[in-house]
Short mmCIF file of C-alpha atoms and ligand atoms in Angstrom, two decimals:
data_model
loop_
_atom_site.label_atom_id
_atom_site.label_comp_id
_atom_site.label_asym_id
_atom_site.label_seq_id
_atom_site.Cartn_x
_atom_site.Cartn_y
_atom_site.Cartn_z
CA UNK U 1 -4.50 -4.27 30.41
CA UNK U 2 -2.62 -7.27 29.13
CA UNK U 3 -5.20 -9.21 28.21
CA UNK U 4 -6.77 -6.83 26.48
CA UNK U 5 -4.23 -6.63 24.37
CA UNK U 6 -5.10 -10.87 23.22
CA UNK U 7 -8.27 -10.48 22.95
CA UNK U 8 -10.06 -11.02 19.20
CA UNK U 9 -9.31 -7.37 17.59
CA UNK U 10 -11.94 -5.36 17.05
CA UNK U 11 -12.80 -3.21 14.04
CA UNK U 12 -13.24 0.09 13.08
CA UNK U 13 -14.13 2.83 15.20
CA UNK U 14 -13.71 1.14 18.64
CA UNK U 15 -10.55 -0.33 17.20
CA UNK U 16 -9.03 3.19 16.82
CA UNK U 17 -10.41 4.38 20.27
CA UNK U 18 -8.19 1.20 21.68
CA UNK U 19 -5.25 1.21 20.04
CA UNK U 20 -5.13 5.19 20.94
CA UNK U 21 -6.41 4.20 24.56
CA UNK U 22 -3.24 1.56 24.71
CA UNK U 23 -0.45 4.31 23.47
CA UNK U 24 -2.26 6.58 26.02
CA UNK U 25 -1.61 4.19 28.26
CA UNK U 26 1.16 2.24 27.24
CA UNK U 27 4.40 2.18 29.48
CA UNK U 28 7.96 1.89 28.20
CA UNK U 29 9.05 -1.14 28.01
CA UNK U 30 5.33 -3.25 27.42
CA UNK U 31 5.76 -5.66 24.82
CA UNK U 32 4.84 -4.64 20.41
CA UNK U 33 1.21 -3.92 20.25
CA UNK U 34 1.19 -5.57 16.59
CA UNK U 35 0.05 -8.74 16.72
CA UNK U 36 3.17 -11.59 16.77
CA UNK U 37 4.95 -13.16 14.34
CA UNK U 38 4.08 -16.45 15.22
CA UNK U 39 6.96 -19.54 14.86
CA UNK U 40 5.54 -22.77 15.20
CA UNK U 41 8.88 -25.24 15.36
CA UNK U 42 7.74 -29.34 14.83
CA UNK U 43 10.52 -32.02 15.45
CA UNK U 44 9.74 -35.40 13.90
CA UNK U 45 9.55 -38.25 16.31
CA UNK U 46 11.52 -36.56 18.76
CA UNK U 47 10.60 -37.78 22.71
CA UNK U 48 9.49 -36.32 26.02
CA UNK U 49 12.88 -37.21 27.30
CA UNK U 50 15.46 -36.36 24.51
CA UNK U 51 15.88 -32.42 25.99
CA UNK U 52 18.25 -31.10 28.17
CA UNK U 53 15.61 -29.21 29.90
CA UNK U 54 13.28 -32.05 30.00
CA UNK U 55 16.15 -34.82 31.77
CA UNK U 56 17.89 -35.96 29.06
CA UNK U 57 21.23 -36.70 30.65
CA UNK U 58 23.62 -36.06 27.74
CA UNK U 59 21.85 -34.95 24.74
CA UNK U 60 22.42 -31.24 25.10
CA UNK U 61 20.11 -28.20 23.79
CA UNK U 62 21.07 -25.11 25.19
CA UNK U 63 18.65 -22.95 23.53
CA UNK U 64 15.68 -25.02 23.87
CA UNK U 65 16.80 -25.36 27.51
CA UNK U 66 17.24 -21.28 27.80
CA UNK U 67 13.69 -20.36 25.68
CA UNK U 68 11.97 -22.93 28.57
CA UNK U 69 13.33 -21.06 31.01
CA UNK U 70 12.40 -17.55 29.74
CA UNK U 71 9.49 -18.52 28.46
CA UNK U 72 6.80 -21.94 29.68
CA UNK U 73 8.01 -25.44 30.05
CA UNK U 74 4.42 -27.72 29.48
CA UNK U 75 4.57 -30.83 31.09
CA UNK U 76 0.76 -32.25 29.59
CA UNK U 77 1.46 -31.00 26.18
CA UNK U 78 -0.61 -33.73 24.00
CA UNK U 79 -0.24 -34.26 20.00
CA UNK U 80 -3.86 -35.70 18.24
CA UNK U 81 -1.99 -38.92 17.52
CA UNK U 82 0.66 -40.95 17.73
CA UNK U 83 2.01 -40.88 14.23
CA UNK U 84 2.99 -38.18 11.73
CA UNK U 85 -0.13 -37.69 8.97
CA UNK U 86 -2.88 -37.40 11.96
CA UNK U 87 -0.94 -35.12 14.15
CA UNK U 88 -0.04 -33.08 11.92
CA UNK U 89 -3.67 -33.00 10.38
CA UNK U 90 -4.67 -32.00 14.48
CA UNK U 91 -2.23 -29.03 14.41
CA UNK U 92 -3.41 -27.98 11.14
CA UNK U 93 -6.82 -27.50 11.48
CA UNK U 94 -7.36 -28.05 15.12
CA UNK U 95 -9.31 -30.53 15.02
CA UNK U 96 -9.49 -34.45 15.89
CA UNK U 97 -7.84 -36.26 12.87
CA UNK U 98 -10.93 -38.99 13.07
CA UNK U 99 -13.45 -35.91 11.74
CA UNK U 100 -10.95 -34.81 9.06
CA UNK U 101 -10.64 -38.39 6.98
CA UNK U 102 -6.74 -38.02 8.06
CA UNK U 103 -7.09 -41.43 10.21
CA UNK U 104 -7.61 -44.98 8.40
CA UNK U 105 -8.05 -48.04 9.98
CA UNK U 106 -5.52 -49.89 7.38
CA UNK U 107 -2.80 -47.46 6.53
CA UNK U 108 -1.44 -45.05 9.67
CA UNK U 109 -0.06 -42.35 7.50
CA UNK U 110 -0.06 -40.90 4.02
CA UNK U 111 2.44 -42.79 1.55
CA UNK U 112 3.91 -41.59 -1.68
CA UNK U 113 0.89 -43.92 -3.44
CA UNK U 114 -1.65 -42.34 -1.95
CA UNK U 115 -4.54 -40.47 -3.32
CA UNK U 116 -5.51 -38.29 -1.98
CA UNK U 117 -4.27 -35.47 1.49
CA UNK U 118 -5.78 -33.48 3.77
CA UNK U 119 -9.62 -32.41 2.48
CA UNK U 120 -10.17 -29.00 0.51
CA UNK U 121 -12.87 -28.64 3.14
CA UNK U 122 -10.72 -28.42 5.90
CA UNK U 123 -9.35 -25.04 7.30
CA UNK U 124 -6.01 -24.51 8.47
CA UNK U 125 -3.70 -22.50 10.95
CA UNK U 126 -2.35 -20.68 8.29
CA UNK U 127 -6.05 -19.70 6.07
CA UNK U 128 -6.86 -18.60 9.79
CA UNK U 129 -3.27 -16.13 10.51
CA UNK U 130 -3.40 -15.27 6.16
CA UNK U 131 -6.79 -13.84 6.64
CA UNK U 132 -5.84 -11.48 9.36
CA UNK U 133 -2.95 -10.35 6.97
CA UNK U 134 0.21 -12.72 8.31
CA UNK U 135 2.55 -13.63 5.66
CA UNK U 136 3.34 -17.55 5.89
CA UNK U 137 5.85 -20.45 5.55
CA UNK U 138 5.76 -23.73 5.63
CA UNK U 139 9.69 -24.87 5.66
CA UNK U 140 10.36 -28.79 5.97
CA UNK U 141 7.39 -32.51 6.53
CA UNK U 142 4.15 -31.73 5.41
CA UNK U 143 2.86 -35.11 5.27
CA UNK U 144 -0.80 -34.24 4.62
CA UNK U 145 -0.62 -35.08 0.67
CA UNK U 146 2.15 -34.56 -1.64
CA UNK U 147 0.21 -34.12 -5.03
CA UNK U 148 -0.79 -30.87 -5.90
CA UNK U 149 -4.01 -29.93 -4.61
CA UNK U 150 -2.74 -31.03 -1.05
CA UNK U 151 0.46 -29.32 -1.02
CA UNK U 152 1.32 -26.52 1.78
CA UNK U 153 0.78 -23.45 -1.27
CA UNK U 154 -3.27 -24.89 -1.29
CA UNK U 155 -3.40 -24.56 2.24
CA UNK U 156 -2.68 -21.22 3.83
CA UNK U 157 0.81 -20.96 2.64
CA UNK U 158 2.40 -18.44 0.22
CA UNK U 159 5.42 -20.20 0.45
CA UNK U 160 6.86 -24.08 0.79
CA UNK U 161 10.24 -25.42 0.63
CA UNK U 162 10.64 -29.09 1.61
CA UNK U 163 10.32 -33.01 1.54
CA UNK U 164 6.48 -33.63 1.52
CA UNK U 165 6.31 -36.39 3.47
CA UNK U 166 8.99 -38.85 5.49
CA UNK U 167 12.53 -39.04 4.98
CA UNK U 168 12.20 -42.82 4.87
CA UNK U 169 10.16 -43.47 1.94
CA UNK U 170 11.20 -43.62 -1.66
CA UNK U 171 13.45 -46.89 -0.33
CA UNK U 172 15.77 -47.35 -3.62
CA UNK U 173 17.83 -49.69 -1.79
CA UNK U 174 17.30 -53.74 -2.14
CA UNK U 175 15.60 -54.08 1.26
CA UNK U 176 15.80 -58.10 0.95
CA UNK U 177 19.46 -58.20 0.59
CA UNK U 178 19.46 -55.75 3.71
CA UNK U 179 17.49 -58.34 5.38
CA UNK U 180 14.34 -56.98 5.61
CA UNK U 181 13.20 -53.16 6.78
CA UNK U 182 13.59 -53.54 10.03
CA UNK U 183 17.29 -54.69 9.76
CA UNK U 184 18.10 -52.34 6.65
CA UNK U 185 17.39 -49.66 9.76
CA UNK U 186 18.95 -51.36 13.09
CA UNK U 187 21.88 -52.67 11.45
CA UNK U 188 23.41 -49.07 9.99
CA UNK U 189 24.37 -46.06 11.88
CA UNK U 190 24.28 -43.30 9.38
CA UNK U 191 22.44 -44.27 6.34
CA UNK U 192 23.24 -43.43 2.22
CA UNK U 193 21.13 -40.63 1.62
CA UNK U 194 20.81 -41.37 -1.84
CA UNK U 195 18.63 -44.79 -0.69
CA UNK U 196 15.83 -42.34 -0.17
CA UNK U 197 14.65 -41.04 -3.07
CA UNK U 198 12.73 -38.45 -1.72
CA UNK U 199 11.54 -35.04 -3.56
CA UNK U 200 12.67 -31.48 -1.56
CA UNK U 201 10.35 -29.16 -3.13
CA UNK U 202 9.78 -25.42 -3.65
CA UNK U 203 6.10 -24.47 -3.66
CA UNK U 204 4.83 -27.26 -6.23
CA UNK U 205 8.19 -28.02 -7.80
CA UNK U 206 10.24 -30.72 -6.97
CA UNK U 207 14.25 -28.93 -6.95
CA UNK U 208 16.40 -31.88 -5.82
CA UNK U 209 15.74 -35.99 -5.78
CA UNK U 210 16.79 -37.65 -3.94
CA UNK U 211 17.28 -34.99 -1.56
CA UNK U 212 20.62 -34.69 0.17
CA UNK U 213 18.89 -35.51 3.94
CA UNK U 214 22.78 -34.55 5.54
CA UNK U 215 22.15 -31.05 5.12
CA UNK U 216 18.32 -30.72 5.08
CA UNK U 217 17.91 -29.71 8.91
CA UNK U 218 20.93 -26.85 8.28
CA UNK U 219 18.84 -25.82 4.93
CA UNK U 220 15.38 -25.74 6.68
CA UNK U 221 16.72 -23.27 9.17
CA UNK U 222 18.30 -21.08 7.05
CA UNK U 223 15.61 -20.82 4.86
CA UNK U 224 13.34 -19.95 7.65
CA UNK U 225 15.89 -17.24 8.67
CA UNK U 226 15.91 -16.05 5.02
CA UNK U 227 11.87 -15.80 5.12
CA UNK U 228 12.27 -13.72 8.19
CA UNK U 229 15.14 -12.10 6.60
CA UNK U 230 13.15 -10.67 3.21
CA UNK U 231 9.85 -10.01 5.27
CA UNK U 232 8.19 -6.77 4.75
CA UNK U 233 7.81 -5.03 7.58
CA UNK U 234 4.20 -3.93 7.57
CA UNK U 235 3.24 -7.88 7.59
CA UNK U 236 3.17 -9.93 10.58
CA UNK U 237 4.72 -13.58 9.69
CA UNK U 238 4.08 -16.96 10.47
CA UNK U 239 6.27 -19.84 9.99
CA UNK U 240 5.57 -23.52 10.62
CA UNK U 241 9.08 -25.03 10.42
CA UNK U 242 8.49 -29.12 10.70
CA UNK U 243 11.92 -30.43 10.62
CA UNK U 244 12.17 -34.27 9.08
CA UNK U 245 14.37 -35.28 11.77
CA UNK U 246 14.89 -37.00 14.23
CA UNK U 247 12.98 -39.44 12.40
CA UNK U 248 14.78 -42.22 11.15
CA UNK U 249 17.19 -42.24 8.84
CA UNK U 250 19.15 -40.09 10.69
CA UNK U 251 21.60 -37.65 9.13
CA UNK U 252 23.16 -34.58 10.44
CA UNK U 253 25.58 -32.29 9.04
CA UNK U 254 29.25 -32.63 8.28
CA UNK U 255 29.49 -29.73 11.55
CA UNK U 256 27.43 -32.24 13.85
CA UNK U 257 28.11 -35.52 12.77
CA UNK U 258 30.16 -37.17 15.71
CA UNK U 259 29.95 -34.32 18.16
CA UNK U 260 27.46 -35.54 20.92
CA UNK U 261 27.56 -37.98 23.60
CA UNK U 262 24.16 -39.59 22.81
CA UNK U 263 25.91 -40.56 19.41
CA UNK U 264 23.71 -39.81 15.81
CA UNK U 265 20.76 -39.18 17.46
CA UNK U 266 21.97 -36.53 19.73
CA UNK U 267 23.75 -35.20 16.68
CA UNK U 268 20.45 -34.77 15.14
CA UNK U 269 18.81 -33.07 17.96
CA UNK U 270 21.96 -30.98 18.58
CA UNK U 271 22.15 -29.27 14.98
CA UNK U 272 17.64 -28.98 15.27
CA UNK U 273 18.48 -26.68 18.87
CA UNK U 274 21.42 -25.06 17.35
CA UNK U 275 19.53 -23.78 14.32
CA UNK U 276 16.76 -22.62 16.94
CA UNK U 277 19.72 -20.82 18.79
CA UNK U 278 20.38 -19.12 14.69
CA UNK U 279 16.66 -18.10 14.76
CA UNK U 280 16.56 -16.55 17.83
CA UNK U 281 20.16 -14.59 17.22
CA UNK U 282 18.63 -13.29 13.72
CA UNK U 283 15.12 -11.90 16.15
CA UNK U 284 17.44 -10.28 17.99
CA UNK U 285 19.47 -8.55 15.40
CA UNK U 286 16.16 -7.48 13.43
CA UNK U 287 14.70 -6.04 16.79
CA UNK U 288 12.40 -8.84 16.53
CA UNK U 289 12.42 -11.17 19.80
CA UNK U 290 10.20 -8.68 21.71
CA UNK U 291 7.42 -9.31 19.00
CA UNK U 292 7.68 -13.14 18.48
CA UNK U 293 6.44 -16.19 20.00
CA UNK U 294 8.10 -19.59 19.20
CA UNK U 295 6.36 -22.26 19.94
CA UNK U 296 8.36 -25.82 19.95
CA UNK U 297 7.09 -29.41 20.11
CA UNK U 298 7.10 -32.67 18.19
CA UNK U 299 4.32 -34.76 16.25
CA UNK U 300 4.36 -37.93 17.97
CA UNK U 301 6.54 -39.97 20.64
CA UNK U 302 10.17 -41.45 20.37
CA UNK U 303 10.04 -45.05 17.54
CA UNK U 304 11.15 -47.60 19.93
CA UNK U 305 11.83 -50.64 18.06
CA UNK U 306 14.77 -48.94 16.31
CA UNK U 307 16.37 -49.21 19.62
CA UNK U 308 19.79 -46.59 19.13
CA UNK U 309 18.36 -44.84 16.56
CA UNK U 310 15.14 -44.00 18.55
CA UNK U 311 14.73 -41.63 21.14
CA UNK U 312 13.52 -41.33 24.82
CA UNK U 313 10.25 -40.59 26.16
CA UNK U 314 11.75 -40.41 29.75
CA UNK U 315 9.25 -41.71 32.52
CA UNK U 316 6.43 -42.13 30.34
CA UNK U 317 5.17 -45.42 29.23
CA UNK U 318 6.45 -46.61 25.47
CA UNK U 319 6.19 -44.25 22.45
CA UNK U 320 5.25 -43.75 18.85
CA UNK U 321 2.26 -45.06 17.35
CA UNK U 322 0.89 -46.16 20.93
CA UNK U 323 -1.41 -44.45 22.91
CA UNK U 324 0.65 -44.55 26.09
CA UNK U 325 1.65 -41.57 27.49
CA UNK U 326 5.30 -41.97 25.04
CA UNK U 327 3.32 -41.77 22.29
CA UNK U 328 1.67 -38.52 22.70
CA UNK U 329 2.76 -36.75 25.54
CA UNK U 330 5.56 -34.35 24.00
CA UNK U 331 8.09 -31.25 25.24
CA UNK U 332 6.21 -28.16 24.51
CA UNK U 333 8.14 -24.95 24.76
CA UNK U 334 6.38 -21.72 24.30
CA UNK U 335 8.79 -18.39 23.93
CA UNK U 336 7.74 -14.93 23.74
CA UNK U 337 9.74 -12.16 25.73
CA UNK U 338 7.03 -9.88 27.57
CA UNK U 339 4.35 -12.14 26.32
CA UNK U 340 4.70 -15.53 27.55
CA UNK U 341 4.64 -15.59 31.44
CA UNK U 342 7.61 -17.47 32.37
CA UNK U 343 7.27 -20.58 34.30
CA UNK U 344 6.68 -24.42 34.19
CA UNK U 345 2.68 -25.29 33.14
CA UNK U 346 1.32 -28.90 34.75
CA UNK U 347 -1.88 -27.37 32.99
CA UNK U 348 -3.61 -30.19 29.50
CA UNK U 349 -2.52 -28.79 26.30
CA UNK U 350 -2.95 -30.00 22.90
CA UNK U 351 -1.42 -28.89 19.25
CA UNK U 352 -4.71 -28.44 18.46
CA UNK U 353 -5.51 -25.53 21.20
CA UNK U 354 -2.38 -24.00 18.80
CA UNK U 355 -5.32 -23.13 16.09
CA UNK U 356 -7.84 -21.76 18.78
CA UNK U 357 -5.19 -19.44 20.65
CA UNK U 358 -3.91 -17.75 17.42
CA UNK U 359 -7.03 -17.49 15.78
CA UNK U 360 -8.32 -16.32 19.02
CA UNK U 361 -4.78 -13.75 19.50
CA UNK U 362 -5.53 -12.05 16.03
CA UNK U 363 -8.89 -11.55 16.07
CA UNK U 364 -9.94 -14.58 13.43
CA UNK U 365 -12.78 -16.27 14.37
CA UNK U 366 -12.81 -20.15 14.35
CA UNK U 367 -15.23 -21.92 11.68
CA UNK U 368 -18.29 -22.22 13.18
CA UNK U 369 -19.69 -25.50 11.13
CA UNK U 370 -17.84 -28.39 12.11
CA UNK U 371 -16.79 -29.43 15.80
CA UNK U 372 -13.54 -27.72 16.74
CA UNK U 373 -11.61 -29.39 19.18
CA UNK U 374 -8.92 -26.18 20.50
CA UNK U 375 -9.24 -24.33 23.48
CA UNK U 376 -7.55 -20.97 23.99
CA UNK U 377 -4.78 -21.15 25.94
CA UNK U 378 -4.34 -17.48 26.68
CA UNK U 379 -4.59 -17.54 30.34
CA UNK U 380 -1.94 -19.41 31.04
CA UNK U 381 0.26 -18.12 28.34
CA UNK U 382 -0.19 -14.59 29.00
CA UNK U 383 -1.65 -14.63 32.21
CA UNK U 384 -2.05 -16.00 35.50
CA UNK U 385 -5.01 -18.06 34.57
CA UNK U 386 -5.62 -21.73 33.58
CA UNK U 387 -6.24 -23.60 30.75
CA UNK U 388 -9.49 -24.59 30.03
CA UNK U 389 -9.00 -28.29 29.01
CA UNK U 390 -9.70 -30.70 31.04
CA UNK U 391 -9.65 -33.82 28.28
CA UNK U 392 -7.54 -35.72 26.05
CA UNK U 393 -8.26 -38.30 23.53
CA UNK U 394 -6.10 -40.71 22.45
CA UNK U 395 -7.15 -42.04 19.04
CA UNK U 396 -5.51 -45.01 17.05
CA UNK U 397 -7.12 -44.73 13.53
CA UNK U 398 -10.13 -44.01 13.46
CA UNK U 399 -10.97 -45.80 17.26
CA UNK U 400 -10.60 -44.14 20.59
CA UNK U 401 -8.22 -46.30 22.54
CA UNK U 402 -7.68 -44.23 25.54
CA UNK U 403 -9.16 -40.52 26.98
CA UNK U 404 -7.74 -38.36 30.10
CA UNK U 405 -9.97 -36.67 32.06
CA UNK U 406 -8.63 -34.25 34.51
CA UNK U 407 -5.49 -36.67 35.96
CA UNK U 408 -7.58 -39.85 35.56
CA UNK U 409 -6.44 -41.70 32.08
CA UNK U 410 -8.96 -44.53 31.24
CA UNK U 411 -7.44 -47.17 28.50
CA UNK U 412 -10.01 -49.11 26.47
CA UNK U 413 -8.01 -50.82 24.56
CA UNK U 414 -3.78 -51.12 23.96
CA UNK U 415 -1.33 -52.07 21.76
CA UNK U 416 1.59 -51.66 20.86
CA UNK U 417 3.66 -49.63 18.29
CA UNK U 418 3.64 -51.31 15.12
CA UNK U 419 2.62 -54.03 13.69
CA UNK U 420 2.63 -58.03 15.40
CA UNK U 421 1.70 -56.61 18.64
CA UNK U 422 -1.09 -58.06 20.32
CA UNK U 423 -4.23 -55.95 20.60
CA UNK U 424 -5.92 -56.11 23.91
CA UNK U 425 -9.20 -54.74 24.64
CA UNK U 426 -9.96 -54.75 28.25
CA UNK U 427 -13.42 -55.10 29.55
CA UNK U 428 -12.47 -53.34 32.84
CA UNK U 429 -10.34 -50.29 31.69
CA UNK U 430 -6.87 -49.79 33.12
CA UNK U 431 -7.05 -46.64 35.09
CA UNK U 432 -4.22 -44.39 36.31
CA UNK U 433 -3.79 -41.67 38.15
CA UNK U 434 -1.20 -39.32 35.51
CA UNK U 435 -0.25 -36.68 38.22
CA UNK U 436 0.58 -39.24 40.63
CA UNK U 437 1.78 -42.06 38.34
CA UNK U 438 3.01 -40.47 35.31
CA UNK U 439 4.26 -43.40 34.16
CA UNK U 440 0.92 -45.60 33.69
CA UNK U 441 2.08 -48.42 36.53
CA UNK U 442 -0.31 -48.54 38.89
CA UNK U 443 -3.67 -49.69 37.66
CA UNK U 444 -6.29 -48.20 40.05
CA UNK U 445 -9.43 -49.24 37.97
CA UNK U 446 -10.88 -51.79 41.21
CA UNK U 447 -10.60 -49.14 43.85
CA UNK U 448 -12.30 -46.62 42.03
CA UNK U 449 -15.17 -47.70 39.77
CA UNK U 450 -16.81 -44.24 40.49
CA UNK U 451 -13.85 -42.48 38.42
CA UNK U 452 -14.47 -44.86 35.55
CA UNK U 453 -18.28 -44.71 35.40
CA UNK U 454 -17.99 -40.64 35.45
CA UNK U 455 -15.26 -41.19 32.66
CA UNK U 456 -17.39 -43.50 30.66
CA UNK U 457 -20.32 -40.52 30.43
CA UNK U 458 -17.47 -38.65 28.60
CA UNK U 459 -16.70 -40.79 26.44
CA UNK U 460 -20.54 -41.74 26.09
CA UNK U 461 -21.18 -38.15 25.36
CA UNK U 462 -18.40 -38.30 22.71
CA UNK U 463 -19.29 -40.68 20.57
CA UNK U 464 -22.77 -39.56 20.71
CA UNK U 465 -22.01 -36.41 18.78
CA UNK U 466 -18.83 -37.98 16.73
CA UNK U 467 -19.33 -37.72 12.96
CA UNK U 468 -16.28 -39.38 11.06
CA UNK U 469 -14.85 -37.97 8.29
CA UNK U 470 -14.32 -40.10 5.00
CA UNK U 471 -10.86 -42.08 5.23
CA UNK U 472 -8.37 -39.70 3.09
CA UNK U 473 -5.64 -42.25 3.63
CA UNK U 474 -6.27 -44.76 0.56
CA UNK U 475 -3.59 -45.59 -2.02
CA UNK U 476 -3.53 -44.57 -5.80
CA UNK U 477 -5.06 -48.52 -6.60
CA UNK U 478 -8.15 -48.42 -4.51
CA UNK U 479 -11.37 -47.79 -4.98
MG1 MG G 501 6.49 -38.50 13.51
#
């Protein structure tokens, strides 16, 4: 009967006969019948190792911790890239950044010169949930084009309140006095605000510059509780809540600042779970919880080379803007009392199966002219079944570095994070076995050239059918 229940919905006549066949049938206690409200929580930058419930040893996140528990723990949750503008393009439309445009082989992300954002063309999460009559937020980083056209409010959302791309742009401050960016970073704990001139906005007008980043995560959850708050009750609502931090610079509140073991960073991450713990009270008290699912995850690995200031991607190998595992393996926590089947998933997931399995949940169907790249993760999240993905790529611009298949991960080519690094393509892939070696050490690629050849015909097969979208990531001077 349950699945049922998450299957596309139907229309008209045979719609009726259902929904009166499921209160026939219908037993005290089974979960809403509506469709969700659908939370989709994105921390910035935040690592496969900086939760309690994922081994961090003093960073602590009792919510997060508890909604893993009740709810799934993934442990092969993927983003579509290892930095902020393509990942969050992947989540949005569900789709490989590389066919969107949101990938450039010279910049990595949008910058507050650039032209241009995420294309008109492209369909999002939240056109999919609107059309089937959800109400929807986007509270906190968009990243996917700050000028009008590209804002949030032309792109699914009836409402926006936030900064519009990273909290570490606008730099005001004389970087060559500070010794350079990297030092202006490493050598403070706690920046100024105010040498980030960054725009907070509200739908398409900018209400505070620079904006006061101290209190921005304690502001971006209460305005998602005051969406929830002033809903109307015969919508269903979705809110993506994409938190600027723990990003660098990092700020927390006057409430947080000091208060955890891990020092700022933990602060940060400690006020992010403690407004999820606010969220899930406020469910509660609005008879909500039972007809919710909160989904939480981050957009790319932990930035190593701010050493302190960055966070942890536990075992796995390195971390933002690589394609080792650090760099886009992330926590994924889905809630959903009655709905989500609690337990810990080993099953591939990506952000972009996120688009698939809500479209799929309220009965929107996906667009059918352009390669999707989702699969619906229903089975597993509602039932006892598995997911159906069995690959991962692992794109750096617009070139595929690396690609999983099954637990075999083949690496083309590697670098590392940012900038200087040497580039290394390697004629004989480095091959490792992820279930056994999670943390990419053990190079199998002599002792089994059979794995590599059938993970070539993948990747073969790939490429074939890959049509690139136009790079979307050129500044306001070009061509
Ligand atoms: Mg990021």
């Amino acid at each position: 009967m349950q699945h049922l229940l998450f299957s596309p919905l139907p229309t008209g006549l045979f719609a009726t006969l259902l929904l009166l066949s499921l209160s026939l049938h219908g037993q005290a206690g089974e979960p809403d019948q509506r469709p969700p409200n659908i939370i989709v929580i994105f921390a910035d930058d935040l690592g496969y190792g900086d939760l309690g419930v994922y081994g961090h040893p003093t960073i602590r996140t009792p919510h997060l911790d508890r909604m893993a528990t009740e709810g799934q723990k993934w442990t092969n949750f993927y983003v579509g890239a290892s930095v902020c503008t393509p990942s969050r393009a992947a989540l949005m439309t569900g789709r490989l950044p590389v066919r969107s445009g949101m990938v450039s082989p010279r910049r990595r992300v949008l910058y507050p010169n650039s032209r241009y954002g995420l294309p008109e063309a492209e369909v999002t999460i939240a056109d999919q949930l609107k059309s089937a009559g959800y109400a929807t937020a986007c509270i906190g980083k968009w990243h996917l084009g700050h000028k009008e056209p590209y804002l949030p409010t032309n792109n699914g959302f009836d409402y926006y309140f936030g900064i519009p791309y990273s909290n570490d742009m606008d730099i005001v401050a004389d970087l060559e006095a500070a010794g350079g960016y990297w030092n202006f970073f490493t050598s403070r704990d706690g920046a100024d605000t105010k040498s980030y001139n960054v725009p907070l906005m509200r739908n398409t007008e900018i209400v505070e510059r620079p904006a006061d980043q101290h209190t921005i995560t304690r502001r971006y959850t209460e305005e998602a509780m005051d969406f929830i708050r002033e809903r109307d009750d015969d919508e269903p609502f979705f809110i993506y809540l994409a938190h600027n931090l723990p990003h660098i610079p990092l700020f927390a509140s006057e409430e947080f600042t000091g208060t955890s073991e891990r020092g700022l960073y933990g602060d940060v991450v400690e006020e992010i779970d403690a407004g999820i713990g606010r969220i899930r009270a406020l469910l509660e008290e609005e008879g909500l919880a039972e007809n919710t699912v909160i989904v939480f995850t981050s957009d790319n690995g932990p930035w190593l080379p701010f050493g302190i200031q960055g966070g942890s991607a536990g075992l796995l190998r390195n971390g933002k803007g690589t394609t080792w595992e650090g760099g886009m393996r992330e926590p994924c926590i889905f809630w959903g009392p009655g709905r989500i089947r609690p337990g810990v998933v080993t099953d591939l997931g990506t952000t972009m199966d996120l688009f698939t399995t809500f479209s799929a949940l309220v009965g929107v169907a996906e667009p059918d002219d352009r390669p999707m790249d989702g699969v619906d993760l229903a089975p597993v999240l509602f039932g006892d079944g598995t997911s159906p993905r069995n690959t991962v790529y692992y794109y750096r611009g617009d070139e595929l570095y690396a690609i999983r298949v099954g637990d075999y991960k083949a690496h083309f080519i590697t670098q590392g994070a940012y900038g200087g690094e040497e580039r290394t393509v390697h004629d004989t892939p480095l091959l490792y076995n992820l279930s056994m070696d999670p943390s990419e050490r053990h190079d199998i690629a002599e002792a089994h050239p059979e794995i590599l050849e059938r993970i070539r015909s993948v990747v073969a097969d790939h490429q074939s059918k890959l049509v690139k979208g136009k790079d979307q990531l050129i500044d306001l001077d070009e061509g």
